[in-house]
CSV table of C-alpha atoms in Angstrom, one decimal:
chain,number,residue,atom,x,y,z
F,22,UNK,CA,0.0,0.0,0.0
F,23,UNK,CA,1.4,3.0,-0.6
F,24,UNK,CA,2.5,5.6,2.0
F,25,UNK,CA,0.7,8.6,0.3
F,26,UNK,CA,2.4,11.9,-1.6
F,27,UNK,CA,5.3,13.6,0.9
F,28,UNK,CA,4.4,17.6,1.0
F,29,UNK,CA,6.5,20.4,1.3
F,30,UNK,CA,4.8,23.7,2.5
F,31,UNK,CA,6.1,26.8,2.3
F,32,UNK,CA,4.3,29.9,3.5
F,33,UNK,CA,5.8,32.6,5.6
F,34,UNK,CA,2.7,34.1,6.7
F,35,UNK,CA,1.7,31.0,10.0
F,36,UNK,CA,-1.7,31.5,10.2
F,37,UNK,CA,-1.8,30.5,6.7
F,38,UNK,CA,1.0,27.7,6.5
F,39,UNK,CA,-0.5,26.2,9.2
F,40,UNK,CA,-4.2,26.1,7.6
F,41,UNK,CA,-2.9,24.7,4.1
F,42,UNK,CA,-0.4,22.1,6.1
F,43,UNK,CA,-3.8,20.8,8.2
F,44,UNK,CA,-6.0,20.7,5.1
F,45,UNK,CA,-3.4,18.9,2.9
F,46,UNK,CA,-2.9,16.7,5.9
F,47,UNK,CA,-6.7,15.5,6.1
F,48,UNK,CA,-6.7,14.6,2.3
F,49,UNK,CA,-5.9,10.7,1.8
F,50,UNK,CA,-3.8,10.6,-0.8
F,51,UNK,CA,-1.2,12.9,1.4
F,52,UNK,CA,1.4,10.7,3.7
F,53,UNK,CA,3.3,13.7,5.2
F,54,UNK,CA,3.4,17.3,5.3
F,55,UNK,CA,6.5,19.4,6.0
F,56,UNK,CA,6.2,22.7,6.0
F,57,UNK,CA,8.5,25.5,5.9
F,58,UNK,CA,8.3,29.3,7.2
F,59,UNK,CA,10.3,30.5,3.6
F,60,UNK,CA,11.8,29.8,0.6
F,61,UNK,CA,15.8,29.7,2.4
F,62,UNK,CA,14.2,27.4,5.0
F,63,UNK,CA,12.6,25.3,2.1
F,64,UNK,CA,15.5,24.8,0.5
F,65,UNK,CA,17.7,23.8,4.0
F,66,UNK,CA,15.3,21.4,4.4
F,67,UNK,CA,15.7,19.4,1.0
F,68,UNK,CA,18.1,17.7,2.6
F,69,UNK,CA,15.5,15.4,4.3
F,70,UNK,CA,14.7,13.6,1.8
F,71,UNK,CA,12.4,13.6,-1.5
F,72,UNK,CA,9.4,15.0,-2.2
F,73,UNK,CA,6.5,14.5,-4.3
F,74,UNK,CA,4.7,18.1,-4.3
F,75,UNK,CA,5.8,21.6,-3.2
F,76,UNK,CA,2.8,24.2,-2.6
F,77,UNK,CA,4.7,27.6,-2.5
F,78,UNK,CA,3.4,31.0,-2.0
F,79,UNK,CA,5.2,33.7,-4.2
F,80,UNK,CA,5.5,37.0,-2.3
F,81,UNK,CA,8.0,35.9,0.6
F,82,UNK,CA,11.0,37.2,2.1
F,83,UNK,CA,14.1,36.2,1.1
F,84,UNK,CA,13.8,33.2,-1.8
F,85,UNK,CA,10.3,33.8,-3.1
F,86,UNK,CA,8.2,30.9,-4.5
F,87,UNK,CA,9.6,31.8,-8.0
F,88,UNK,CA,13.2,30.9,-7.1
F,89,UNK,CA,12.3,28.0,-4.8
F,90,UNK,CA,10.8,26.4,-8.0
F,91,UNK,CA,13.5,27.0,-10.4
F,92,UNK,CA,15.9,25.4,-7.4
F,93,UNK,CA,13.3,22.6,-7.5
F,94,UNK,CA,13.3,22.1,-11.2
F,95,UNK,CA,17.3,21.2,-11.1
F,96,UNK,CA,16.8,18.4,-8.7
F,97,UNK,CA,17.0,14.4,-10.5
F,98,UNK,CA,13.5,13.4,-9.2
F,99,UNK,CA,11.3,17.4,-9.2
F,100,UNK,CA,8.5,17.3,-7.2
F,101,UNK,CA,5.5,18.4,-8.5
F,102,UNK,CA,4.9,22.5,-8.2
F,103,UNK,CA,1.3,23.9,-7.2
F,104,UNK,CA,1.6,27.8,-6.9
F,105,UNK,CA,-0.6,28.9,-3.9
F,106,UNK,CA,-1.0,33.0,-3.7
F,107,UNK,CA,-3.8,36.1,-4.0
F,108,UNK,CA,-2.2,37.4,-6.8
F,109,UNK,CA,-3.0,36.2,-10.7
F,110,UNK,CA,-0.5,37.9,-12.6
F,111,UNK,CA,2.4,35.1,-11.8
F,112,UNK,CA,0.2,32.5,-13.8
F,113,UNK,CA,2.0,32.9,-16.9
F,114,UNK,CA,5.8,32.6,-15.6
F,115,UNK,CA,4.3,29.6,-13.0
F,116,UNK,CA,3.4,27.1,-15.7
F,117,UNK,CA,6.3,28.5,-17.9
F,118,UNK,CA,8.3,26.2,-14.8
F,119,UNK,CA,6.1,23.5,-15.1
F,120,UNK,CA,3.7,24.1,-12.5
F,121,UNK,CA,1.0,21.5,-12.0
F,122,UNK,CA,-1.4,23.7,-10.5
F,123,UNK,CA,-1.9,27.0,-9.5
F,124,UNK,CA,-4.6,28.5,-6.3
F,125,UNK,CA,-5.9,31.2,-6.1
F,126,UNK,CA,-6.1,32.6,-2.4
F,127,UNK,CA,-8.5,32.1,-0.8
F,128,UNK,CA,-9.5,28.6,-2.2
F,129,UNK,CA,-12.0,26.2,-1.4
F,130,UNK,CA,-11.2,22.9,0.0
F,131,UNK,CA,-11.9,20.5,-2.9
F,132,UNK,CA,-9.7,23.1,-5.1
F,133,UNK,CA,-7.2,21.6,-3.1
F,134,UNK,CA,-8.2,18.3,-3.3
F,135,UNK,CA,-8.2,18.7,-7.0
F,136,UNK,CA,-5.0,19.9,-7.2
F,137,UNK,CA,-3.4,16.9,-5.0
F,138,UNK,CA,-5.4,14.7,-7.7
F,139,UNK,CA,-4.0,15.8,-10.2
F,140,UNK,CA,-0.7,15.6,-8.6
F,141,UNK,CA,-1.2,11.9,-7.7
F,142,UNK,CA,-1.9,11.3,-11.5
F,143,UNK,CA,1.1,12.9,-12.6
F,144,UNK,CA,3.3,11.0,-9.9
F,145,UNK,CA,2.0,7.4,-10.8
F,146,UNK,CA,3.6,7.5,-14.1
F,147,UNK,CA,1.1,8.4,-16.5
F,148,UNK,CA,1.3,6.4,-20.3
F,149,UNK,CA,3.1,8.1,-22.9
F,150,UNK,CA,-0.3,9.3,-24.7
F,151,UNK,CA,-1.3,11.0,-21.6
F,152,UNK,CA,1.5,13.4,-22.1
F,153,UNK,CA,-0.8,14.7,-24.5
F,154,UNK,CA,-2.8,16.5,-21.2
F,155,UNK,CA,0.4,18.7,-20.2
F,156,UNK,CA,-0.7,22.4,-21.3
F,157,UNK,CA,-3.7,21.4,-22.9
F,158,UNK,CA,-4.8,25.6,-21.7
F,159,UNK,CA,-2.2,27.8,-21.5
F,160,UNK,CA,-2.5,30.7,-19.8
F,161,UNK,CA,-1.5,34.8,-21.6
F,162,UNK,CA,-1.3,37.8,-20.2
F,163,UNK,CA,-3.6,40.4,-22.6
F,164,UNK,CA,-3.8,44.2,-21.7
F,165,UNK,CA,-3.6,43.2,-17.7
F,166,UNK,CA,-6.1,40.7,-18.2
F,167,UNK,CA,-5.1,36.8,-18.0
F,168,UNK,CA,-6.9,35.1,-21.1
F,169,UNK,CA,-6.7,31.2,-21.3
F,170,UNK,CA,-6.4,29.2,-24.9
F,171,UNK,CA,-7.1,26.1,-26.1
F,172,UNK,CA,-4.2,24.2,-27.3
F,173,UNK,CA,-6.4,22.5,-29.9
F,174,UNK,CA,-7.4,25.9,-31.2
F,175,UNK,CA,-3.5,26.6,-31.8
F,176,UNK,CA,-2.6,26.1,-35.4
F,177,UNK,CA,1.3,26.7,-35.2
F,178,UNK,CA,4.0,28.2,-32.6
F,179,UNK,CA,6.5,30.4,-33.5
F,180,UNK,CA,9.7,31.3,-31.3
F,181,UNK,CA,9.6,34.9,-30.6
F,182,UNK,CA,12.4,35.5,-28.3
F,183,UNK,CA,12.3,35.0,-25.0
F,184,UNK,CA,8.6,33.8,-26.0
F,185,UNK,CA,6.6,31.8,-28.1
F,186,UNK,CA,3.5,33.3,-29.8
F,187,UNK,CA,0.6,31.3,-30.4
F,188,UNK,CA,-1.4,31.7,-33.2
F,189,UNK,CA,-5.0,30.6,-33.5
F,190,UNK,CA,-8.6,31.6,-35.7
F,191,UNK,CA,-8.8,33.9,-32.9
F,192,UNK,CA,-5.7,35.9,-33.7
F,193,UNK,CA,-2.7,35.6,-31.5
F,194,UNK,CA,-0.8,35.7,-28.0
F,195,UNK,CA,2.9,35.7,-26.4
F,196,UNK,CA,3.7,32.6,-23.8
F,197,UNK,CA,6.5,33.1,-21.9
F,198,UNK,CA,7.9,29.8,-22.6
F,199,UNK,CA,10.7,28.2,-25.1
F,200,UNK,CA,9.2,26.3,-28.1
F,201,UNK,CA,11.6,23.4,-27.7
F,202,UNK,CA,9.4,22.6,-24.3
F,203,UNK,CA,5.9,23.1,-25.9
F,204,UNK,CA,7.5,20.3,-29.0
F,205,UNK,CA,8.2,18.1,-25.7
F,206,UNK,CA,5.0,18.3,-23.9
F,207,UNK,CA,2.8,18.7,-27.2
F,208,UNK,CA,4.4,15.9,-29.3
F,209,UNK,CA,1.9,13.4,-28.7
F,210,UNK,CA,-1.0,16.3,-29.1
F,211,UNK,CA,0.4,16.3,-32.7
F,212,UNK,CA,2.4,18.9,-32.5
F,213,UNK,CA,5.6,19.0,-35.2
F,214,UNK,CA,8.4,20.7,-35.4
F,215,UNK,CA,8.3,22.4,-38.8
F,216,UNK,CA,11.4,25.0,-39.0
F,217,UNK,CA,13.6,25.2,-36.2
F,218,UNK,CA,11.4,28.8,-35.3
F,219,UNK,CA,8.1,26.7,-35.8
F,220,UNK,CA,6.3,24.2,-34.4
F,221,UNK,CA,2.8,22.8,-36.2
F,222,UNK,CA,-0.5,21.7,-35.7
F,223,UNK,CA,-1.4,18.9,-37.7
F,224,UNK,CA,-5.1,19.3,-37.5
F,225,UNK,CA,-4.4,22.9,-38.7
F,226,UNK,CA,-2.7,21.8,-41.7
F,227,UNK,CA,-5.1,22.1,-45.3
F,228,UNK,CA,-2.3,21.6,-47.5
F,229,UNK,CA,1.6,21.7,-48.4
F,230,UNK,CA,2.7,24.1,-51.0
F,231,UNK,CA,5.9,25.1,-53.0
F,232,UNK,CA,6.4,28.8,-53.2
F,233,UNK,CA,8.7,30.6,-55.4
F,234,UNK,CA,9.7,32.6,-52.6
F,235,UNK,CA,9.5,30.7,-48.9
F,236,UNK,CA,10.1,27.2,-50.8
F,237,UNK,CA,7.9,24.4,-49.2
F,238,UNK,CA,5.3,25.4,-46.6
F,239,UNK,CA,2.5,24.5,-44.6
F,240,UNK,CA,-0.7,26.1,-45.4
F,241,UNK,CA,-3.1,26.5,-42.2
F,242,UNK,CA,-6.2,28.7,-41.8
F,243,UNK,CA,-4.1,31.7,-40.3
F,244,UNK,CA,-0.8,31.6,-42.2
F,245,UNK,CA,1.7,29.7,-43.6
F,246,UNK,CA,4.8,28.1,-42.2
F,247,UNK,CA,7.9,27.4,-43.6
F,248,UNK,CA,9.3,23.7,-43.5
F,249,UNK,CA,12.6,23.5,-43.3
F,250,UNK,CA,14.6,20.7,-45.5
F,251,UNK,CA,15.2,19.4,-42.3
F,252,UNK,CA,11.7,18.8,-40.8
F,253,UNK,CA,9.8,18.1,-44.4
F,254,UNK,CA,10.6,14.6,-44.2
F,255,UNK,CA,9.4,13.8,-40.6
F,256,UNK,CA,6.3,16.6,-41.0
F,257,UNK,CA,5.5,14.5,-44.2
F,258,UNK,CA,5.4,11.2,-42.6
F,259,UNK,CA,3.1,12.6,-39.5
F,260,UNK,CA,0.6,14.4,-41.7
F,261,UNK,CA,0.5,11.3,-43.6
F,262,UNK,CA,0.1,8.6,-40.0
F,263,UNK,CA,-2.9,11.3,-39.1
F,264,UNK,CA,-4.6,11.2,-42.5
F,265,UNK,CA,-4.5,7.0,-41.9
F,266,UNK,CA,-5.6,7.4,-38.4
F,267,UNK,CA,-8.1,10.3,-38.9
F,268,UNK,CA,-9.4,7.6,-41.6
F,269,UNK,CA,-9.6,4.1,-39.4
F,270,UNK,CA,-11.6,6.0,-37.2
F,271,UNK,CA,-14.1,7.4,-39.5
């Protein structure tokens, strides 16, 4: 049977580390709780072994939640990151580091619940198609508002930067995140790389076409992209599997 998931805490404000350390206690799937009073203390006390999930608070003295995570992220075995603050406008940068979840103070109890779920699915190893869940809404910052988009509404990415903008129908939106990551987590979505500044939609694509000017590209309902000599082969041979697969299932 297994022990439950190990917790680390860390909230400098007590009244508040000590209600989120009680409530994550009560929940089953939750063996042990540590909890820490800030993010230097947090990081002292990865010596003590593992852990499964870290619920950090952002504003805090010293290490805030944003530099605990990164510290987190360089470990072998990463726990799992759920962001726990009042404040919205960290959503964008927190799932840019891979955050699992992210609460929005104050929260009701089976918020939490559902965010230790999903945790515990994430933990126990989930099949290689299930990758396909990782980002499936990203989260953009828009004129000081936070809008969320569908990643099956995304017909291609394109490296911008220090960002990746997303285009869609709908027009289109910066995500602070590299575009090598989004390939990783969005491959078995069927997402392909395309140009080494590009990364594709399948579903999005009507057609390939030879220009006199771009050479071979992929024609989708907002723009083209440019495939690479590189790619062409491997986009090729995944438009082709979805056609067959998109067909058997017909």
């Amino acid at each position: 049977m297994s022990a439950g998931l190990r917790v680390l805490v860390v909230e400098d404000e007590p009244s508040t580390r000590i209600e989120l350390a009680g409530q994550l206690a009560e929940l089953p799937a939750v063996g042990e709780v540590v909890a820490a009073a800030g993010g230097d203390e947090a990081v002292r006390l990865l010596g003590s072994g593992s852990f499964d999930a870290a619920f950090l608070d952002i504003a805090m003295p010293g290490l805030n939640g944003m530099d605990v995570a990164r510290i987190l992220r360089r470990l072998s075995d990463p726990p799992e990151i759920v962001f726990v603050t009042a404040y919205d406008n960290h959503a964008v940068e927190a799932f840019g580091l891979g955050a699992a979840d992210y609460l929005l103070k104050p929260f009701r109890p089976e918020r939490l619940a559902e965010a230790v779920a999903r945790i515990g699915g994430r933990r126990s190893g989930p099949a290689v198609g299930d990758k396909a869940d990782d980002l499936a809404v990203v989260q953009v910052e828009l004129a000081g508002r936070t809008v969320f988009v569908r990643r099956d509404d995304i017909a291609y990415a394109e490296a911008h930067g220090d960002y990746v903008r997303l285009h869609s129908t709908q027009g289109s939106h910066l995500l602070r995140q590299s575009l090598t990551y989004l390939e990783q987590v969005w491959d078995a979505a069927g997402f392909v790389r395309a140009h080494r500044s590009f990364l594709i939609n399948l579903a999005a694509v009507t057609e390939l076409r030879v220009t006199s000017t771009a050479g071979l590209v992929a024609v989708t309902e907002p723009g083209e992209v440019p495939v690479s000599r590189r790619h062409s082969r491997l986009l090729r041979e995944r438009l082709l599997q979805a056609a067959r697969e998109g067909g058997a299932h017909r």
